[in-house]
Structures are given as C-alpha cells and as structure tokens.
Amino acid sequence: MTGALIAIGILLCLLVLGVPMIAALLTAVALLLYLSGQWGLSLPQTMVAGMSSYTLLALPLFVYAGSLMNSGGIAVRLFDFARSLIGWTKGGLAQVDVLTSIFFGGMVGSSAADLAGTGSVMIPAMKRHGYSGALASAVTASSSGVGPLIPPSSPAILYSAVTGTSLSALFLAGLIPGLLLGLVFMLTIAWLARRHGYPTYGRFSLREVWKTGLAAAFALGMPGLIIGGLVVGAFTPSEAGAFGAFYAAFVSCAIYRTLNLKGLYRATVAAVQMTGELLGIVALSVALGSALSAAHVPQAFTGLIDLLTIGDSVFMRLLAMMIIAVIAGMFIDPLIPVLVPVLMPALLAYGIDLTHFGVLMIMAVVIGQITPPVAMSLIITARIAKVDQWQVFRANMPFFIITLAFTLVLIAVPGLSTWLPAYMQD
C-alpha cells in the first residue's frame, strides 16, 4: 500500500508540473512495479493485454473519422447551419457554439476533437462580435463536454473495454444526458444574455436555414446513420467506426471536395498520432490499474466509500464514488482506465448498474477537463483566445456549477441514462 501511495503521489506531482501524460504514467507504473517486486516481463505483458480488447478496435476508426471531418472543413458548414437556426436569439453566437458542439459530438465523440474542429472557428467569431476572450473560451470549453456523452463516444469505448459493458448500450445511454446537458447550457446562456446584454447574430430566415441545412446535410447524416445502424443491429460498434471513417472520407473528398490527397494524408497522420498516444495511455493506465489492484488499493477504496457513505442507499454510494472520481479527474486525464479497475470491486459488491456508472464516469471526465490544475479544455481554448487560463476558469464558473448540478441529477435519476438502452433491448 505504501508503494502505491508513493507512485500515485509522484504521478500527480509530474502531471501538475506539466510532464507529458505517457511519461508520467510510465514513471508511476515502473516505480510501483519495482517497489512491489513485480518487475520484469509483467509490465509489457500487462500493457499488451490492456490493448487486446476487441472493443478498442472501434477507437482508432472513430478517431480517423473525426480527423477526416476536421480536415474536410465540416465545422464551418455545421456552424453556418447552427447560426441560421438560433443565431438570431439573445446571446445567439454562444448558443450557436453549443449547438455546433452537439452536432460535432455526434461525429467525433471527444472534447479534444470537438475543440480542434470548432474552437478555431467559434472563438474568433465570438471575439469579433463583442464577447470577451475569456467568455468565448469558457463557452467553447464547456460546450465541448457534450461531445463525450453523445455517440460515438471515445470515453465510452474506453469504459466498455475496461468493464466489458455493452458498447452499444453505453452509446445509447449517453444520448439523452448529452442532449439534455446541451439544452441546459443553452438555457444558461439565454439567462446570462438577458442579464449582460449579449448580442444577437443575424436575423432568422427560412431560406437561410434551408440553404445551410442542405450544405450540412451529409455531415449531419453521419451521426444519424451510425446511431440508427447500432439501434437496428445493422453493424457492431467497430463496424460503425469503419463505416464512419469511410463516410467521412467519401463526403469530404467526393461530395464537398474539400479534402485532396495531401489533406487526406495529413488527416491520416494526425489520426495515427492521436491513436498511438491514446492507446499508449490506455496500455499504461491498465498496467497502473493492475499494479494498484495487486497492492490491494481497490479494497482500500471500498473501505473509503463505506466511510464516506451515510446509510446504504445507492445514491450515497454513487455520490461518494463520484466525489473520488471528480477529484481524481482534476489531475488524471485518462481517468477511466486508471480509476475504473480500482472501483470495480465496489461496483460489483454494491450491485451498481455498470451502464449508468459509465455515463457518470464520462461526466467525471468532462468535469476534469474544465477544472484546474489540468483542465485540458480550458488550456486549449485559452491558447486559441490568447487569454489567461484562470480568467477562462472564472468566466466558466456558471457552466462549471451547472455541470456539477447536472451530474447530481444523473446520480439521483438513473433512468435518464438507462431508459433508452433498456427500451431498445425490449
């Protein structure tokens, strides 16, 4: 146990100091294995085993689809369509930011890909129309948190690989919470716009909606085809990823003609680099989780949860787990493969629905991405807007509070995440 605490402490220190995630994880895993006397072939064996899940095959395919969509200039078409729909409302451009993230989340399924596609479009546009750089960054960072909930979701793929939970069920479980979170953000922006006088952005025109809708139709068709195919059983999640990558390439190259061979090559290289980084993090995270399990850390966590829990209600136990997950997510970016194996004994002992908990873990990831000291979404948007990260965090406070409150609602009302998968299975 002492070795585990030392390894975790060093991991957190390295992450706070800005050491790359892979290097920090490798250091922590190597130290823990050395202190526990398990040094040797156990590290590479565990890493290879961690990447041998069939479910993980969907990850590089969806990453590639997202990279093709980004390189193909899809974000601009989605932005124009969202602008024509709600840009005329108070705080219209901020509303457009959220709606664009909802559209984009249905294609790429991760905050980083969402920010890469929409951040460079939305933040400069909001600054040109009178929004402060900090507020524009805050809205973009928070709205990108909708993406990991809406299928296809990269965190859901990781969670499915770690727990063995049905990936199709996880995709469906995140759909309603993702749409609701986006709606709550839009209502929050409407309230703030009335208080602070945020500007409108253009006038409503059915002709413009029709024009931009036609231009974005093929892009918007991707999430519908993927989700619909999964629901009716036309293909597995991995096949859906392959279809998504082919569809993105076909739309960008043959229909929109915004992606040539050079752009296709750059998109492929970017996807390979991102996939390599993600799978490296997954492999090391699984190795860390295995080493922590060998050090009896899961049993210690179960005792900690019992200590934090008042009574035997599922709500209180889930709340205790989410407190641990949110605090861990503030420091550890690959939260799911590191923490979930440690919490699995407690989840099984308490009879907690793994699909419901998967959605909660995705929310913990989302909260971690907008909470210092790591706060990757805030850092990315602050760099785009060229403002201080802490200014962005202060501007993001209303959305941060809303995200926490929404997570509490999900804990209290599990049907928001479990109803749709159960309905589709009947």
Short mmCIF file of C-alpha atoms in Angstrom, two decimals:
data_model
loop_
_atom_site.label_atom_id
_atom_site.label_comp_id
_atom_site.label_asym_id
_atom_site.label_seq_id
_atom_site.Cartn_x
_atom_site.Cartn_y
_atom_site.Cartn_z
CA MET A 1 0.00 0.00 0.00
CA THR A 2 2.87 2.39 0.80
CA GLY A 3 4.37 1.83 -2.65
CA ALA A 4 1.00 2.56 -4.26
CA LEU A 5 0.67 5.84 -2.37
CA ILE A 6 4.21 6.86 -3.38
CA ALA A 7 3.53 6.02 -7.04
CA ILE A 8 0.23 7.92 -7.07
CA GLY A 9 1.87 10.91 -5.37
CA ILE A 10 4.68 11.00 -7.94
CA LEU A 11 2.16 10.66 -10.78
CA LEU A 12 0.16 13.65 -9.51
CA CYS A 13 3.31 15.74 -9.00
CA LEU A 14 4.54 15.00 -12.52
CA LEU A 15 1.17 15.89 -14.03
CA VAL A 16 0.97 19.17 -12.10
CA LEU A 17 4.50 20.01 -13.32
CA GLY A 18 3.35 19.54 -16.90
CA VAL A 19 5.16 16.29 -17.70
CA PRO A 20 3.53 14.52 -20.70
CA MET A 21 0.88 12.00 -19.66
CA ILE A 22 2.64 8.96 -21.13
CA ALA A 23 5.94 9.78 -19.41
CA ALA A 24 4.20 10.40 -16.07
CA LEU A 25 2.24 7.15 -16.27
CA LEU A 26 5.29 5.14 -17.30
CA THR A 27 7.26 6.53 -14.35
CA ALA A 28 4.47 5.74 -11.88
CA VAL A 29 3.90 2.22 -13.23
CA ALA A 30 7.60 1.36 -13.31
CA LEU A 31 8.12 2.66 -9.76
CA LEU A 32 5.11 0.79 -8.40
CA LEU A 33 6.16 -2.49 -10.04
CA TYR A 34 9.70 -2.05 -8.75
CA LEU A 35 8.56 -1.33 -5.19
CA SER A 36 6.14 -4.27 -5.24
CA GLY A 37 8.77 -6.69 -6.52
CA GLN A 38 6.85 -7.45 -9.74
CA TRP A 39 9.50 -6.04 -12.06
CA GLY A 40 10.33 -7.96 -15.23
CA LEU A 41 8.04 -9.05 -18.02
CA SER A 42 4.88 -8.11 -16.11
CA LEU A 43 4.85 -4.53 -17.43
CA PRO A 44 4.90 -5.29 -21.19
CA GLN A 45 2.62 -8.30 -20.71
CA THR A 46 0.03 -6.20 -18.87
CA MET A 47 0.28 -3.40 -21.44
CA VAL A 48 -0.28 -5.78 -24.35
CA ALA A 49 -3.19 -7.41 -22.53
CA GLY A 50 -4.70 -3.97 -21.92
CA MET A 51 -4.80 -3.26 -25.65
CA SER A 52 -6.07 -6.68 -26.73
CA SER A 53 -9.75 -5.83 -26.21
CA TYR A 54 -11.85 -6.16 -29.38
CA THR A 55 -13.86 -3.13 -28.27
CA LEU A 56 -10.78 -0.90 -28.60
CA LEU A 57 -10.77 -1.59 -32.34
CA ALA A 58 -13.53 1.00 -32.64
CA LEU A 59 -11.34 3.73 -31.10
CA PRO A 60 -8.85 4.33 -33.97
CA LEU A 61 -11.68 4.08 -36.50
CA PHE A 62 -13.75 6.81 -34.85
CA VAL A 63 -10.60 8.89 -34.29
CA TYR A 64 -9.87 8.62 -38.02
CA ALA A 65 -13.43 9.61 -38.89
CA GLY A 66 -13.13 12.68 -36.65
CA SER A 67 -9.76 13.61 -38.16
CA LEU A 68 -11.23 13.41 -41.66
CA MET A 69 -14.19 15.56 -40.63
CA ASN A 70 -11.88 18.18 -39.11
CA SER A 71 -9.58 18.27 -42.14
CA GLY A 72 -12.56 18.40 -44.50
CA GLY A 73 -13.81 21.72 -43.12
CA ILE A 74 -17.05 20.24 -41.81
CA ALA A 75 -17.09 22.56 -38.77
CA VAL A 76 -17.77 25.65 -40.91
CA ARG A 77 -20.84 24.03 -42.52
CA LEU A 78 -22.18 22.96 -39.12
CA PHE A 79 -21.51 26.46 -37.76
CA ASP A 80 -23.45 28.08 -40.63
CA PHE A 81 -26.41 25.74 -40.12
CA ALA A 82 -26.48 26.29 -36.34
CA ARG A 83 -26.20 30.06 -36.90
CA SER A 84 -29.19 30.07 -39.23
CA LEU A 85 -31.25 28.14 -36.65
CA ILE A 86 -30.58 30.08 -33.44
CA GLY A 87 -28.12 32.89 -34.19
CA TRP A 88 -30.95 35.44 -34.08
CA THR A 89 -31.64 34.81 -30.36
CA LYS A 90 -30.09 36.76 -27.46
CA GLY A 91 -26.55 35.55 -26.99
CA GLY A 92 -27.00 33.89 -30.36
CA LEU A 93 -23.36 33.21 -31.14
CA ALA A 94 -22.83 31.49 -27.78
CA GLN A 95 -25.95 29.42 -28.46
CA VAL A 96 -24.54 28.55 -31.87
CA ASP A 97 -21.35 27.38 -30.15
CA VAL A 98 -23.30 24.86 -28.03
CA LEU A 99 -25.44 23.62 -30.92
CA THR A 100 -22.37 23.21 -33.14
CA SER A 101 -20.74 21.12 -30.39
CA ILE A 102 -23.84 18.92 -30.22
CA PHE A 103 -23.66 18.37 -33.97
CA PHE A 104 -19.92 17.81 -33.89
CA GLY A 105 -20.13 15.49 -30.85
CA GLY A 106 -22.34 13.19 -32.89
CA MET A 107 -19.47 12.74 -35.34
CA VAL A 108 -16.24 12.73 -33.31
CA GLY A 109 -17.25 11.85 -29.73
CA SER A 110 -14.44 13.57 -27.82
CA SER A 111 -13.79 17.00 -26.34
CA ALA A 112 -10.35 17.33 -27.93
CA ALA A 113 -11.66 16.62 -31.44
CA ASP A 114 -14.60 18.96 -30.82
CA LEU A 115 -12.26 21.78 -29.78
CA ALA A 116 -9.97 21.10 -32.74
CA GLY A 117 -12.91 21.37 -35.12
CA THR A 118 -14.94 24.20 -33.58
CA GLY A 119 -12.58 26.18 -31.34
CA SER A 120 -10.67 27.89 -34.13
CA VAL A 121 -13.98 28.85 -35.78
CA MET A 122 -16.14 29.82 -32.79
CA ILE A 123 -13.74 31.70 -30.51
CA PRO A 124 -12.50 34.24 -33.11
CA ALA A 125 -16.10 34.75 -34.33
CA MET A 126 -17.35 35.42 -30.79
CA LYS A 127 -14.50 37.85 -30.11
CA ARG A 128 -15.31 39.76 -33.32
CA HIS A 129 -18.90 40.18 -32.13
CA GLY A 130 -18.13 41.66 -28.73
CA TYR A 131 -17.63 38.64 -26.46
CA SER A 132 -14.57 38.71 -24.23
CA GLY A 133 -11.86 36.18 -24.99
CA ALA A 134 -12.38 34.57 -21.57
CA LEU A 135 -16.14 34.15 -22.06
CA ALA A 136 -15.75 32.84 -25.61
CA SER A 137 -13.20 30.31 -24.34
CA ALA A 138 -15.41 29.29 -21.41
CA VAL A 139 -18.47 28.68 -23.57
CA THR A 140 -16.45 26.67 -26.11
CA ALA A 141 -14.68 24.61 -23.42
CA SER A 142 -17.89 23.76 -21.57
CA SER A 143 -19.92 23.00 -24.69
CA SER A 144 -17.20 20.61 -25.87
CA GLY A 145 -18.12 18.48 -22.84
CA VAL A 146 -21.33 17.48 -24.62
CA GLY A 147 -19.31 15.56 -27.24
CA PRO A 148 -18.08 12.71 -24.99
CA LEU A 149 -21.68 11.92 -23.99
CA ILE A 150 -23.18 11.79 -27.48
CA PRO A 151 -22.32 8.67 -29.51
CA PRO A 152 -19.84 7.80 -30.88
CA SER A 153 -18.04 8.49 -27.60
CA SER A 154 -14.32 7.81 -27.09
CA PRO A 155 -14.63 7.62 -23.26
CA ALA A 156 -17.49 5.14 -23.67
CA ILE A 157 -15.23 2.95 -25.82
CA LEU A 158 -12.54 3.01 -23.12
CA TYR A 159 -15.07 2.25 -20.38
CA SER A 160 -16.51 -0.66 -22.38
CA ALA A 161 -13.02 -2.07 -22.93
CA VAL A 162 -12.22 -1.88 -19.20
CA THR A 163 -15.51 -3.21 -17.81
CA GLY A 164 -16.88 -5.40 -20.61
CA THR A 165 -20.12 -3.39 -20.67
CA SER A 166 -22.01 -3.38 -23.97
CA LEU A 167 -20.68 -0.52 -26.09
CA SER A 168 -23.98 -0.15 -27.94
CA ALA A 169 -25.76 0.24 -24.59
CA LEU A 170 -23.21 2.86 -23.48
CA PHE A 171 -23.65 4.81 -26.71
CA LEU A 172 -27.42 4.87 -26.24
CA ALA A 173 -27.11 5.64 -22.52
CA GLY A 174 -25.18 8.84 -23.19
CA LEU A 175 -27.51 10.22 -25.86
CA ILE A 176 -30.28 11.66 -23.66
CA PRO A 177 -27.89 13.09 -21.00
CA GLY A 178 -25.77 14.65 -23.77
CA LEU A 179 -28.74 16.37 -25.40
CA LEU A 180 -30.09 17.48 -22.02
CA LEU A 181 -26.72 18.92 -20.97
CA GLY A 182 -26.55 20.88 -24.22
CA LEU A 183 -30.08 22.18 -23.62
CA VAL A 184 -29.20 23.22 -20.06
CA PHE A 185 -26.14 25.10 -21.36
CA MET A 186 -28.31 26.91 -23.92
CA LEU A 187 -30.85 27.90 -21.25
CA THR A 188 -27.99 29.15 -19.06
CA ILE A 189 -26.65 31.26 -21.94
CA ALA A 190 -30.14 32.69 -22.58
CA TRP A 191 -30.37 33.73 -18.91
CA LEU A 192 -26.87 35.25 -18.92
CA ALA A 193 -27.60 37.03 -22.22
CA ARG A 194 -30.61 38.80 -20.72
CA ARG A 195 -28.58 39.87 -17.69
CA HIS A 196 -25.49 41.05 -19.57
CA GLY A 197 -26.93 42.07 -22.92
CA TYR A 198 -25.13 39.61 -25.17
CA PRO A 199 -25.72 40.49 -28.85
CA THR A 200 -27.83 38.65 -31.41
CA TYR A 201 -26.24 37.33 -34.59
CA GLY A 202 -28.22 37.98 -37.76
CA ARG A 203 -31.93 37.51 -38.44
CA PHE A 204 -34.00 34.38 -38.75
CA SER A 205 -34.61 33.31 -42.35
CA LEU A 206 -36.23 30.08 -43.50
CA ARG A 207 -34.40 30.46 -46.79
CA GLU A 208 -31.06 30.61 -44.97
CA VAL A 209 -31.98 27.59 -42.81
CA TRP A 210 -32.83 25.62 -45.96
CA LYS A 211 -29.65 26.71 -47.74
CA THR A 212 -27.26 25.96 -44.86
CA GLY A 213 -29.17 22.79 -43.96
CA LEU A 214 -28.65 21.40 -47.45
CA ALA A 215 -24.96 22.31 -47.30
CA ALA A 216 -24.55 20.47 -43.97
CA ALA A 217 -26.93 17.58 -44.71
CA PHE A 218 -24.28 14.98 -45.50
CA ALA A 219 -22.26 15.95 -42.41
CA LEU A 220 -25.36 15.72 -40.21
CA GLY A 221 -26.19 12.33 -41.73
CA MET A 222 -23.17 10.64 -40.17
CA PRO A 223 -24.37 10.51 -36.51
CA GLY A 224 -27.87 9.55 -37.63
CA LEU A 225 -26.61 6.65 -39.73
CA ILE A 226 -24.21 5.44 -37.02
CA ILE A 227 -26.74 5.60 -34.17
CA GLY A 228 -29.52 4.20 -36.35
CA GLY A 229 -27.30 1.35 -37.53
CA LEU A 230 -26.39 0.44 -33.97
CA VAL A 231 -30.01 0.57 -32.82
CA VAL A 232 -31.34 -1.72 -35.55
CA GLY A 233 -28.32 -4.01 -35.30
CA ALA A 234 -27.03 -3.29 -38.80
CA PHE A 235 -23.45 -3.26 -37.55
CA THR A 236 -21.33 -3.61 -34.44
CA PRO A 237 -19.57 -0.58 -32.87
CA SER A 238 -16.31 -1.48 -34.64
CA GLU A 239 -18.12 -1.78 -37.96
CA ALA A 240 -19.82 1.54 -37.20
CA GLY A 241 -16.38 3.11 -36.76
CA ALA A 242 -15.22 1.71 -40.10
CA PHE A 243 -18.39 2.96 -41.77
CA GLY A 244 -17.92 6.38 -40.16
CA ALA A 245 -14.35 6.66 -41.44
CA PHE A 246 -15.41 5.65 -44.97
CA TYR A 247 -18.40 8.00 -44.87
CA ALA A 248 -16.27 10.93 -43.67
CA ALA A 249 -13.69 10.32 -46.42
CA PHE A 250 -16.37 9.97 -49.09
CA VAL A 251 -18.25 13.12 -48.04
CA SER A 252 -15.11 15.25 -47.67
CA CYS A 253 -13.40 14.04 -50.87
CA ALA A 254 -16.21 13.22 -53.29
CA ILE A 255 -19.18 15.39 -52.25
CA TYR A 256 -17.81 18.52 -50.56
CA ARG A 257 -14.45 18.21 -52.37
CA THR A 258 -12.69 19.98 -49.52
CA LEU A 259 -10.14 17.22 -48.97
CA ASN A 260 -7.47 16.36 -51.55
CA LEU A 261 -4.83 13.64 -51.37
CA LYS A 262 -2.48 15.90 -49.41
CA GLY A 263 -5.22 16.70 -46.91
CA LEU A 264 -6.15 13.03 -46.69
CA TYR A 265 -2.53 12.20 -45.89
CA ARG A 266 -2.38 14.87 -43.16
CA ALA A 267 -5.65 13.62 -41.66
CA THR A 268 -4.33 10.05 -41.66
CA VAL A 269 -1.06 11.05 -39.99
CA ALA A 270 -2.93 13.09 -37.36
CA ALA A 271 -5.25 10.15 -36.64
CA VAL A 272 -2.33 7.72 -36.34
CA GLN A 273 -0.52 10.06 -33.94
CA MET A 274 -3.62 10.58 -31.79
CA THR A 275 -4.43 6.85 -31.80
CA GLY A 276 -0.87 5.96 -30.80
CA GLU A 277 -0.99 8.43 -27.93
CA LEU A 278 -4.42 7.22 -26.77
CA LEU A 279 -3.52 3.53 -26.92
CA GLY A 280 -0.21 4.20 -25.16
CA ILE A 281 -2.09 5.95 -22.38
CA VAL A 282 -4.65 3.12 -22.24
CA ALA A 283 -1.93 0.45 -22.04
CA LEU A 284 -0.06 2.24 -19.25
CA SER A 285 -3.29 3.08 -17.43
CA VAL A 286 -4.33 -0.58 -17.47
CA ALA A 287 -0.87 -1.54 -16.19
CA LEU A 288 -1.19 1.04 -13.41
CA GLY A 289 -4.65 -0.24 -12.51
CA SER A 290 -3.35 -3.82 -12.42
CA ALA A 291 -0.44 -2.81 -10.19
CA LEU A 292 -2.78 -0.91 -7.87
CA SER A 293 -5.05 -3.95 -7.67
CA ALA A 294 -2.09 -6.13 -6.73
CA ALA A 295 -1.31 -3.62 -3.97
CA HIS A 296 -4.89 -4.07 -2.59
CA VAL A 297 -5.84 -0.48 -3.41
CA PRO A 298 -9.39 -1.48 -4.58
CA GLN A 299 -10.14 -2.89 -1.13
CA ALA A 300 -8.92 0.35 0.42
CA PHE A 301 -11.19 2.33 -1.91
CA THR A 302 -14.16 0.17 -0.94
CA GLY A 303 -13.44 0.95 2.70
CA LEU A 304 -13.14 4.66 1.87
CA ILE A 305 -16.50 4.60 0.09
CA ASP A 306 -18.11 2.91 3.10
CA LEU A 307 -16.56 5.61 5.30
CA LEU A 308 -17.93 8.43 3.12
CA THR A 309 -21.38 6.86 2.79
CA ILE A 310 -24.19 7.65 5.21
CA GLY A 311 -26.65 4.78 5.09
CA ASP A 312 -26.90 2.04 2.47
CA SER A 313 -28.57 3.95 -0.38
CA VAL A 314 -27.21 3.56 -3.90
CA PHE A 315 -27.37 7.35 -4.30
CA MET A 316 -24.98 7.96 -1.41
CA ARG A 317 -22.56 5.29 -2.60
CA LEU A 318 -22.59 6.68 -6.13
CA LEU A 319 -22.11 10.17 -4.73
CA ALA A 320 -19.08 9.00 -2.74
CA MET A 321 -17.60 7.34 -5.84
CA MET A 322 -18.21 10.44 -7.93
CA ILE A 323 -16.50 12.66 -5.36
CA ILE A 324 -13.45 10.41 -5.68
CA ALA A 325 -13.73 10.38 -9.49
CA VAL A 326 -14.10 14.16 -9.83
CA ILE A 327 -11.12 14.84 -7.56
CA ALA A 328 -9.03 12.28 -9.47
CA GLY A 329 -10.19 13.76 -12.78
CA MET A 330 -8.75 17.13 -11.78
CA PHE A 331 -5.28 15.60 -12.04
CA ILE A 332 -5.53 12.48 -14.23
CA ASP A 333 -6.67 12.94 -17.83
CA PRO A 334 -7.07 9.22 -18.73
CA LEU A 335 -9.40 8.83 -15.75
CA ILE A 336 -11.44 5.84 -16.89
CA PRO A 337 -8.69 3.21 -17.47
CA VAL A 338 -6.90 4.27 -14.27
CA LEU A 339 -9.78 4.58 -11.80
CA VAL A 340 -12.49 2.20 -13.01
CA PRO A 341 -10.47 -1.02 -12.39
CA VAL A 342 -9.88 0.21 -8.85
CA LEU A 343 -13.60 0.87 -8.30
CA MET A 344 -14.85 -2.33 -9.97
CA PRO A 345 -14.92 -4.47 -6.78
CA ALA A 346 -17.06 -1.82 -5.07
CA LEU A 347 -19.37 -1.51 -8.10
CA LEU A 348 -19.95 -5.26 -8.18
CA ALA A 349 -20.34 -5.52 -4.40
CA TYR A 350 -22.97 -2.76 -4.30
CA GLY A 351 -24.83 -4.03 -7.39
CA ILE A 352 -24.50 -0.72 -9.24
CA ASP A 353 -25.61 -0.66 -12.88
CA LEU A 354 -22.38 -0.52 -14.93
CA THR A 355 -24.05 1.26 -17.84
CA HIS A 356 -25.34 4.03 -15.57
CA PHE A 357 -21.96 4.34 -13.88
CA GLY A 358 -20.31 4.56 -17.29
CA VAL A 359 -22.26 7.74 -18.05
CA LEU A 360 -21.32 9.13 -14.63
CA MET A 361 -17.64 8.41 -15.30
CA ILE A 362 -17.90 10.27 -18.60
CA MET A 363 -19.32 13.22 -16.64
CA ALA A 364 -16.33 12.99 -14.27
CA VAL A 365 -14.05 13.17 -17.32
CA VAL A 366 -15.95 16.21 -18.60
CA ILE A 367 -15.68 17.96 -15.22
CA GLY A 368 -11.97 17.20 -15.02
CA GLN A 369 -11.40 18.80 -18.43
CA ILE A 370 -12.73 22.15 -17.18
CA THR A 371 -11.24 22.04 -13.67
CA PRO A 372 -7.66 23.17 -12.86
CA PRO A 373 -4.88 22.24 -12.48
CA VAL A 374 -5.01 20.01 -15.60
CA ALA A 375 -8.19 21.36 -17.31
CA MET A 376 -7.14 20.50 -20.86
CA SER A 377 -10.23 22.06 -22.46
CA LEU A 378 -9.64 25.38 -20.69
CA ILE A 379 -5.96 25.35 -21.65
CA ILE A 380 -6.72 24.70 -25.34
CA THR A 381 -9.39 27.41 -25.59
CA ALA A 382 -7.30 29.90 -23.61
CA ARG A 383 -4.46 29.42 -26.09
CA ILE A 384 -6.79 29.97 -29.04
CA ALA A 385 -8.20 33.16 -27.48
CA LYS A 386 -4.76 34.25 -26.14
CA VAL A 387 -6.03 34.86 -22.61
CA ASP A 388 -5.02 33.58 -19.17
CA GLN A 389 -6.36 30.16 -18.16
CA TRP A 390 -7.58 31.44 -14.79
CA GLN A 391 -9.61 34.18 -16.49
CA VAL A 392 -11.29 31.46 -18.52
CA PHE A 393 -11.96 29.43 -15.36
CA ARG A 394 -13.65 32.42 -13.68
CA ALA A 395 -15.77 33.07 -16.77
CA ASN A 396 -16.62 29.37 -16.87
CA MET A 397 -17.89 29.25 -13.27
CA PRO A 398 -21.65 29.31 -14.16
CA PHE A 399 -21.18 26.41 -16.59
CA PHE A 400 -18.98 24.56 -14.09
CA ILE A 401 -21.70 24.80 -11.43
CA ILE A 402 -24.35 23.73 -13.93
CA THR A 403 -22.26 20.69 -14.92
CA LEU A 404 -21.87 19.65 -11.27
CA ALA A 405 -25.60 20.08 -10.64
CA PHE A 406 -26.44 18.09 -13.78
CA THR A 407 -24.18 15.27 -12.57
CA LEU A 408 -26.08 15.17 -9.27
CA VAL A 409 -29.34 14.88 -11.23
CA LEU A 410 -27.90 11.95 -13.21
CA ILE A 411 -26.91 10.23 -9.96
CA ALA A 412 -30.39 10.74 -8.49
CA VAL A 413 -32.30 9.82 -11.69
CA PRO A 414 -30.54 6.81 -13.29
CA GLY A 415 -33.41 6.42 -15.74
CA LEU A 416 -32.02 9.34 -17.75
CA SER A 417 -29.18 7.08 -18.85
CA THR A 418 -30.68 3.58 -18.52
CA TRP A 419 -34.12 4.07 -20.09
CA LEU A 420 -33.10 4.27 -23.76
CA PRO A 421 -30.81 1.17 -23.76
CA ALA A 422 -33.48 -0.83 -21.91
CA TYR A 423 -36.20 0.36 -24.30
CA MET A 424 -34.16 -0.56 -27.38
CA GLN A 425 -33.47 -4.03 -25.99
CA ASP A 426 -37.18 -4.78 -25.46
#
